[in-house]
């Protein structure tokens, strides 16, 4: 993902009948979501064409997805209809949207890359959206990805290193939460035409302490 201000960019990317990042869920999210209790309330910010939110809804979760691209939201609704599920799909800018507070069981932030000025404030919104025991599940590209992207453009991701994340950044943003996982890895992404190839990522799970 690029920053939340790039609506025109994302509308253009999602204009095709094809799904830019495919229709299957992110593999890391799918592996973690298997531990969520059925019926968990899951928020998916910047869900694009809905691949993650629709999959979560198929697996019995109460899903709210948000994206600023109208083209993306329209395709998410089409995908949900084809799969026979009804997640709540909201077309809104994450910087001005009224985020929930204290009600979500999980927030899934998958390749949501924010500018340095927006990253910490929006990560705080994610944290504040969670109920006690709730989880932040995050996958993003990390700085080593710049070299991989230069060699293989199909792996996608921002070219601007300031939009990439490190474990230290995430630990700072989610200070006070329980770190369940926060690590870098090199993985083979197979997520449509724009995430295809060897990629350097950071994967994290943080939990809100129970009172």
PDB file of C-alpha atoms in Angstrom:
ATOM      1  CA  UNK A   1       0.000   0.000   0.000  1.00  0.00           C
ATOM      2  CA  UNK A   2       0.953   3.617  -0.488  1.00  0.00           C
ATOM      3  CA  UNK A   3      -0.109   6.400   1.813  1.00  0.00           C
ATOM      4  CA  UNK A   4      -3.838   7.004   2.481  1.00  0.00           C
ATOM      5  CA  UNK A   5      -3.768  10.207   0.371  1.00  0.00           C
ATOM      6  CA  UNK A   6      -3.288   8.382  -2.936  1.00  0.00           C
ATOM      7  CA  UNK A   7      -6.931   7.714  -3.877  1.00  0.00           C
ATOM      8  CA  UNK A   8      -6.399   8.447  -7.567  1.00  0.00           C
ATOM      9  CA  UNK A   9      -3.435   6.041  -7.696  1.00  0.00           C
ATOM     10  CA  UNK A  10      -5.472   3.232  -6.156  1.00  0.00           C
ATOM     11  CA  UNK A  11      -8.574   3.906  -8.245  1.00  0.00           C
ATOM     12  CA  UNK A  12      -6.391   3.530 -11.340  1.00  0.00           C
ATOM     13  CA  UNK A  13      -4.750   0.366 -10.050  1.00  0.00           C
ATOM     14  CA  UNK A  14      -8.106  -1.218  -9.236  1.00  0.00           C
ATOM     15  CA  UNK A  15      -9.796  -0.147 -12.494  1.00  0.00           C
ATOM     16  CA  UNK A  16      -9.106  -3.472 -14.234  1.00  0.00           C
ATOM     17  CA  UNK A  17     -11.468  -6.421 -13.939  1.00  0.00           C
ATOM     18  CA  UNK A  18      -8.501  -8.393 -12.581  1.00  0.00           C
ATOM     19  CA  UNK A  19      -7.733  -8.193  -8.871  1.00  0.00           C
ATOM     20  CA  UNK A  20      -4.388  -6.414  -8.504  1.00  0.00           C
ATOM     21  CA  UNK A  21      -3.326  -8.478  -5.478  1.00  0.00           C
ATOM     22  CA  UNK A  22      -5.435 -11.525  -6.215  1.00  0.00           C
ATOM     23  CA  UNK A  23      -8.481 -12.747  -4.347  1.00  0.00           C
ATOM     24  CA  UNK A  24      -6.768 -15.010  -1.817  1.00  0.00           C
ATOM     25  CA  UNK A  25      -5.810 -13.774   1.656  1.00  0.00           C
ATOM     26  CA  UNK A  26      -2.377 -12.721   2.759  1.00  0.00           C
ATOM     27  CA  UNK A  27      -0.628 -15.894   3.948  1.00  0.00           C
ATOM     28  CA  UNK A  28       0.644 -14.415   7.212  1.00  0.00           C
ATOM     29  CA  UNK A  29      -2.776 -13.072   8.136  1.00  0.00           C
ATOM     30  CA  UNK A  30      -4.386 -16.412   7.320  1.00  0.00           C
ATOM     31  CA  UNK A  31      -1.906 -18.240   9.541  1.00  0.00           C
ATOM     32  CA  UNK A  32      -2.586 -15.957  12.509  1.00  0.00           C
ATOM     33  CA  UNK A  33      -6.359 -15.677  12.012  1.00  0.00           C
ATOM     34  CA  UNK A  34      -6.626 -19.419  12.552  1.00  0.00           C
ATOM     35  CA  UNK A  35      -6.150 -18.660  16.266  1.00  0.00           C
ATOM     36  CA  UNK A  36      -9.005 -16.101  16.459  1.00  0.00           C
ATOM     37  CA  UNK A  37     -12.212 -17.263  18.162  1.00  0.00           C
ATOM     38  CA  UNK A  38     -15.081 -17.608  15.705  1.00  0.00           C
ATOM     39  CA  UNK A  39     -17.156 -14.434  15.628  1.00  0.00           C
ATOM     40  CA  UNK A  40     -14.230 -12.171  16.499  1.00  0.00           C
ATOM     41  CA  UNK A  41     -14.647  -8.566  15.406  1.00  0.00           C
ATOM     42  CA  UNK A  42     -11.883  -7.819  12.917  1.00  0.00           C
ATOM     43  CA  UNK A  43     -11.031  -4.444  11.386  1.00  0.00           C
ATOM     44  CA  UNK A  44      -9.069  -4.419   8.100  1.00  0.00           C
ATOM     45  CA  UNK A  45      -7.823  -0.889   7.293  1.00  0.00           C
ATOM     46  CA  UNK A  46      -6.763  -0.233   3.685  1.00  0.00           C
ATOM     47  CA  UNK A  47      -8.230  -3.531   2.483  1.00  0.00           C
ATOM     48  CA  UNK A  48      -8.145  -2.515  -1.180  1.00  0.00           C
ATOM     49  CA  UNK A  49     -10.230  -4.903  -3.277  1.00  0.00           C
ATOM     50  CA  UNK A  50     -11.255  -6.854  -0.194  1.00  0.00           C
ATOM     51  CA  UNK A  51      -9.268 -10.073  -0.443  1.00  0.00           C
ATOM     52  CA  UNK A  52      -8.450 -10.191   3.264  1.00  0.00           C
ATOM     53  CA  UNK A  53     -11.742  -8.946   4.639  1.00  0.00           C
ATOM     54  CA  UNK A  54     -13.818 -11.244   2.452  1.00  0.00           C
ATOM     55  CA  UNK A  55     -11.722 -14.269   3.418  1.00  0.00           C
ATOM     56  CA  UNK A  56     -12.089 -13.400   7.105  1.00  0.00           C
ATOM     57  CA  UNK A  57     -15.855 -13.083   6.689  1.00  0.00           C
ATOM     58  CA  UNK A  58     -15.927 -16.486   4.975  1.00  0.00           C
ATOM     59  CA  UNK A  59     -14.311 -17.923   8.081  1.00  0.00           C
ATOM     60  CA  UNK A  60     -16.963 -16.663  10.448  1.00  0.00           C
ATOM     61  CA  UNK A  61     -15.525 -13.364  11.629  1.00  0.00           C
ATOM     62  CA  UNK A  62     -17.455 -10.107  12.046  1.00  0.00           C
ATOM     63  CA  UNK A  63     -15.473  -7.996   9.597  1.00  0.00           C
ATOM     64  CA  UNK A  64     -15.249  -4.267   8.903  1.00  0.00           C
ATOM     65  CA  UNK A  65     -13.003  -3.245   6.020  1.00  0.00           C
ATOM     66  CA  UNK A  66     -12.088   0.320   5.131  1.00  0.00           C
ATOM     67  CA  UNK A  67     -10.462   1.698   1.992  1.00  0.00           C
ATOM     68  CA  UNK A  68     -10.421   5.132   0.408  1.00  0.00           C
ATOM     69  CA  UNK A  69     -10.605   3.804  -3.174  1.00  0.00           C
ATOM     70  CA  UNK A  70     -14.153   3.626  -4.487  1.00  0.00           C
ATOM     71  CA  UNK A  71     -12.990   1.253  -7.198  1.00  0.00           C
ATOM     72  CA  UNK A  72     -11.462  -0.988  -4.561  1.00  0.00           C
ATOM     73  CA  UNK A  73     -14.577  -0.953  -2.389  1.00  0.00           C
ATOM     74  CA  UNK A  74     -16.801  -1.741  -5.372  1.00  0.00           C
ATOM     75  CA  UNK A  75     -14.640  -4.753  -6.211  1.00  0.00           C
ATOM     76  CA  UNK A  76     -14.647  -5.832  -2.564  1.00  0.00           C
ATOM     77  CA  UNK A  77     -18.458  -5.801  -2.588  1.00  0.00           C
ATOM     78  CA  UNK A  78     -18.485  -7.842  -5.797  1.00  0.00           C
ATOM     79  CA  UNK A  79     -16.070 -10.378  -4.330  1.00  0.00           C
ATOM     80  CA  UNK A  80     -18.114 -10.643  -1.130  1.00  0.00           C
ATOM     81  CA  UNK A  81     -21.308 -11.192  -3.119  1.00  0.00           C
ATOM     82  CA  UNK A  82     -19.679 -13.953  -5.154  1.00  0.00           C
ATOM     83  CA  UNK A  83     -18.462 -15.627  -1.977  1.00  0.00           C
ATOM     84  CA  UNK A  84     -21.802 -15.260  -0.209  1.00  0.00           C
ATOM     85  CA  UNK A  85     -20.640 -13.138   2.729  1.00  0.00           C
ATOM     86  CA  UNK A  86     -21.486  -9.649   3.986  1.00  0.00           C
ATOM     87  CA  UNK A  87     -18.585  -7.839   5.626  1.00  0.00           C
ATOM     88  CA  UNK A  88     -19.111  -4.174   6.392  1.00  0.00           C
ATOM     89  CA  UNK A  89     -17.261  -2.305   3.626  1.00  0.00           C
ATOM     90  CA  UNK A  90     -16.613   1.399   4.214  1.00  0.00           C
ATOM     91  CA  UNK A  91     -15.144   3.789   1.664  1.00  0.00           C
ATOM     92  CA  UNK A  92     -13.252   6.368   3.730  1.00  0.00           C
ATOM     93  CA  UNK A  93      -9.879   8.025   4.233  1.00  0.00           C
ATOM     94  CA  UNK A  94      -8.243   6.515   7.310  1.00  0.00           C
ATOM     95  CA  UNK A  95      -6.919   9.930   8.338  1.00  0.00           C
ATOM     96  CA  UNK A  96     -10.424  11.397   8.705  1.00  0.00           C
ATOM     97  CA  UNK A  97     -12.537   8.290   9.397  1.00  0.00           C
ATOM     98  CA  UNK A  98     -14.094   7.936  12.856  1.00  0.00           C
ATOM     99  CA  UNK A  99     -12.221   4.903  14.140  1.00  0.00           C
ATOM    100  CA  UNK A 100     -13.874   2.558  16.645  1.00  0.00           C
ATOM    101  CA  UNK A 101     -12.549   2.650  20.180  1.00  0.00           C
ATOM    102  CA  UNK A 102     -12.121  -0.394  22.395  1.00  0.00           C
ATOM    103  CA  UNK A 103     -14.437  -2.685  20.431  1.00  0.00           C
ATOM    104  CA  UNK A 104     -12.350  -4.769  18.015  1.00  0.00           C
ATOM    105  CA  UNK A 105     -10.802  -8.156  18.698  1.00  0.00           C
ATOM    106  CA  UNK A 106      -8.196  -7.766  15.952  1.00  0.00           C
ATOM    107  CA  UNK A 107      -6.856  -5.206  13.505  1.00  0.00           C
ATOM    108  CA  UNK A 108      -5.228  -6.620  10.374  1.00  0.00           C
ATOM    109  CA  UNK A 109      -2.858  -4.089   8.785  1.00  0.00           C
ATOM    110  CA  UNK A 110      -1.505  -5.821   5.695  1.00  0.00           C
ATOM    111  CA  UNK A 111       0.924  -3.832   3.538  1.00  0.00           C
ATOM    112  CA  UNK A 112      -0.472  -0.541   4.789  1.00  0.00           C
ATOM    113  CA  UNK A 113       2.533   1.733   4.352  1.00  0.00           C
ATOM    114  CA  UNK A 114       2.181   5.135   5.979  1.00  0.00           C
ATOM    115  CA  UNK A 115       4.348   8.226   5.711  1.00  0.00           C
ATOM    116  CA  UNK A 116       6.471   8.996   8.797  1.00  0.00           C
ATOM    117  CA  UNK A 117       4.051  11.777   9.775  1.00  0.00           C
ATOM    118  CA  UNK A 118       1.030   9.460   9.672  1.00  0.00           C
ATOM    119  CA  UNK A 119       2.470   6.157  10.803  1.00  0.00           C
ATOM    120  CA  UNK A 120       2.504   6.587  14.573  1.00  0.00           C
ATOM    121  CA  UNK A 121      -0.862   8.450  14.786  1.00  0.00           C
ATOM    122  CA  UNK A 122      -2.678   5.822  12.713  1.00  0.00           C
ATOM    123  CA  UNK A 123      -0.991   2.963  14.521  1.00  0.00           C
ATOM    124  CA  UNK A 124      -2.301   4.572  17.714  1.00  0.00           C
ATOM    125  CA  UNK A 125      -5.811   4.516  16.197  1.00  0.00           C
ATOM    126  CA  UNK A 126      -5.379   0.798  15.494  1.00  0.00           C
ATOM    127  CA  UNK A 127      -4.236   0.154  19.049  1.00  0.00           C
ATOM    128  CA  UNK A 128      -7.076   2.190  20.520  1.00  0.00           C
ATOM    129  CA  UNK A 129      -9.647   0.318  18.411  1.00  0.00           C
ATOM    130  CA  UNK A 130      -8.902  -2.917  20.271  1.00  0.00           C
ATOM    131  CA  UNK A 131     -10.658  -4.422  23.247  1.00  0.00           C
ATOM    132  CA  UNK A 132      -8.539  -5.999  26.015  1.00  0.00           C
ATOM    133  CA  UNK A 133      -6.874  -9.093  24.601  1.00  0.00           C
ATOM    134  CA  UNK A 134      -7.211  -7.761  21.062  1.00  0.00           C
ATOM    135  CA  UNK A 135      -4.475  -8.259  18.489  1.00  0.00           C
ATOM    136  CA  UNK A 136      -2.633  -6.113  15.975  1.00  0.00           C
ATOM    137  CA  UNK A 137      -1.613  -8.341  13.048  1.00  0.00           C
ATOM    138  CA  UNK A 138       0.746  -6.537  10.691  1.00  0.00           C
ATOM    139  CA  UNK A 139       2.809  -7.387   7.661  1.00  0.00           C
ATOM    140  CA  UNK A 140       4.728  -4.742   5.722  1.00  0.00           C
ATOM    141  CA  UNK A 141       7.860  -4.367   3.634  1.00  0.00           C
ATOM    142  CA  UNK A 142      11.084  -3.596   5.512  1.00  0.00           C
ATOM    143  CA  UNK A 143      14.080  -1.543   4.290  1.00  0.00           C
ATOM    144  CA  UNK A 144      15.965  -4.502   2.775  1.00  0.00           C
ATOM    145  CA  UNK A 145      13.100  -4.771   0.315  1.00  0.00           C
ATOM    146  CA  UNK A 146      14.368  -1.754  -1.637  1.00  0.00           C
ATOM    147  CA  UNK A 147      17.154  -3.846  -3.161  1.00  0.00           C
ATOM    148  CA  UNK A 148      14.842  -6.725  -4.023  1.00  0.00           C
ATOM    149  CA  UNK A 149      12.370  -4.353  -5.638  1.00  0.00           C
ATOM    150  CA  UNK A 150      15.113  -2.769  -7.763  1.00  0.00           C
ATOM    151  CA  UNK A 151      16.065  -6.182  -9.134  1.00  0.00           C
ATOM    152  CA  UNK A 152      12.514  -7.529  -9.513  1.00  0.00           C
ATOM    153  CA  UNK A 153       9.879  -4.783  -9.882  1.00  0.00           C
ATOM    154  CA  UNK A 154       7.024  -7.315  -9.787  1.00  0.00           C
ATOM    155  CA  UNK A 155       7.556  -7.760  -6.046  1.00  0.00           C
ATOM    156  CA  UNK A 156       5.970  -4.320  -5.632  1.00  0.00           C
ATOM    157  CA  UNK A 157       5.994  -2.200  -2.517  1.00  0.00           C
ATOM    158  CA  UNK A 158       6.999   1.441  -2.062  1.00  0.00           C
ATOM    159  CA  UNK A 159      10.208   2.626  -3.695  1.00  0.00           C
ATOM    160  CA  UNK A 160      10.527   5.276  -0.960  1.00  0.00           C
ATOM    161  CA  UNK A 161      12.436   3.750   1.954  1.00  0.00           C
ATOM    162  CA  UNK A 162      10.806   6.210   4.390  1.00  0.00           C
ATOM    163  CA  UNK A 163       7.539   4.277   3.929  1.00  0.00           C
ATOM    164  CA  UNK A 164       9.084   0.970   5.009  1.00  0.00           C
ATOM    165  CA  UNK A 165       9.004  -0.392   8.560  1.00  0.00           C
ATOM    166  CA  UNK A 166      11.472  -1.920  10.980  1.00  0.00           C
ATOM    167  CA  UNK A 167      10.778  -3.988  14.092  1.00  0.00           C
ATOM    168  CA  UNK A 168      12.110  -1.114  16.216  1.00  0.00           C
ATOM    169  CA  UNK A 169       9.571   1.291  14.675  1.00  0.00           C
ATOM    170  CA  UNK A 170       6.722  -1.085  15.394  1.00  0.00           C
ATOM    171  CA  UNK A 171       7.860  -1.743  18.946  1.00  0.00           C
ATOM    172  CA  UNK A 172       7.874   2.012  19.508  1.00  0.00           C
ATOM    173  CA  UNK A 173       4.461   2.552  17.933  1.00  0.00           C
ATOM    174  CA  UNK A 174       2.889  -0.291  19.910  1.00  0.00           C
ATOM    175  CA  UNK A 175       4.707   0.292  23.188  1.00  0.00           C
ATOM    176  CA  UNK A 176       2.611  -0.941  26.101  1.00  0.00           C
ATOM    177  CA  UNK A 177       1.225  -3.875  24.129  1.00  0.00           C
ATOM    178  CA  UNK A 178       2.465  -7.430  24.566  1.00  0.00           C
ATOM    179  CA  UNK A 179       4.794  -8.441  21.758  1.00  0.00           C
ATOM    180  CA  UNK A 180       3.807 -11.891  20.507  1.00  0.00           C
ATOM    181  CA  UNK A 181       5.905 -11.671  17.360  1.00  0.00           C
ATOM    182  CA  UNK A 182       7.980  -8.991  15.629  1.00  0.00           C
ATOM    183  CA  UNK A 183      10.575 -10.115  13.134  1.00  0.00           C
ATOM    184  CA  UNK A 184      11.892  -9.689   9.626  1.00  0.00           C
ATOM    185  CA  UNK A 185      11.860 -12.394   6.966  1.00  0.00           C
ATOM    186  CA  UNK A 186      12.453 -12.937   3.281  1.00  0.00           C
ATOM    187  CA  UNK A 187       9.408 -14.628   1.783  1.00  0.00           C
ATOM    188  CA  UNK A 188       8.066 -15.504  -1.646  1.00  0.00           C
ATOM    189  CA  UNK A 189       4.890 -13.491  -2.133  1.00  0.00           C
ATOM    190  CA  UNK A 190       2.329 -14.734  -4.647  1.00  0.00           C
ATOM    191  CA  UNK A 191      -0.349 -12.062  -4.364  1.00  0.00           C
ATOM    192  CA  UNK A 192      -1.517 -11.151  -7.843  1.00  0.00           C
ATOM    193  CA  UNK A 193       0.465  -9.190 -10.405  1.00  0.00           C
ATOM    194  CA  UNK A 194       1.833  -6.572  -8.008  1.00  0.00           C
ATOM    195  CA  UNK A 195       3.210  -8.703  -5.144  1.00  0.00           C
ATOM    196  CA  UNK A 196       4.982 -11.477  -7.003  1.00  0.00           C
ATOM    197  CA  UNK A 197       8.445 -12.617  -5.977  1.00  0.00           C
ATOM    198  CA  UNK A 198      11.015 -12.689  -3.198  1.00  0.00           C
ATOM    199  CA  UNK A 199      10.221  -9.943  -0.694  1.00  0.00           C
ATOM    200  CA  UNK A 200      11.708  -8.622   2.542  1.00  0.00           C
ATOM    201  CA  UNK A 201       8.985  -8.132   5.131  1.00  0.00           C
ATOM    202  CA  UNK A 202       8.403  -7.423   8.782  1.00  0.00           C
ATOM    203  CA  UNK A 203       5.719  -9.498  10.484  1.00  0.00           C
ATOM    204  CA  UNK A 204       4.270  -8.600  13.855  1.00  0.00           C
ATOM    205  CA  UNK A 205       1.591  -9.566  16.324  1.00  0.00           C
ATOM    206  CA  UNK A 206       0.948  -7.357  19.366  1.00  0.00           C
ATOM    207  CA  UNK A 207      -1.696  -7.965  22.033  1.00  0.00           C
ATOM    208  CA  UNK A 208      -3.554  -5.492  24.226  1.00  0.00           C
ATOM    209  CA  UNK A 209      -3.079  -6.500  27.884  1.00  0.00           C
ATOM    210  CA  UNK A 210      -6.161  -7.847  29.614  1.00  0.00           C
ATOM    211  CA  UNK A 211      -7.315  -5.852  32.578  1.00  0.00           C
TER     212      UNK A 211
END
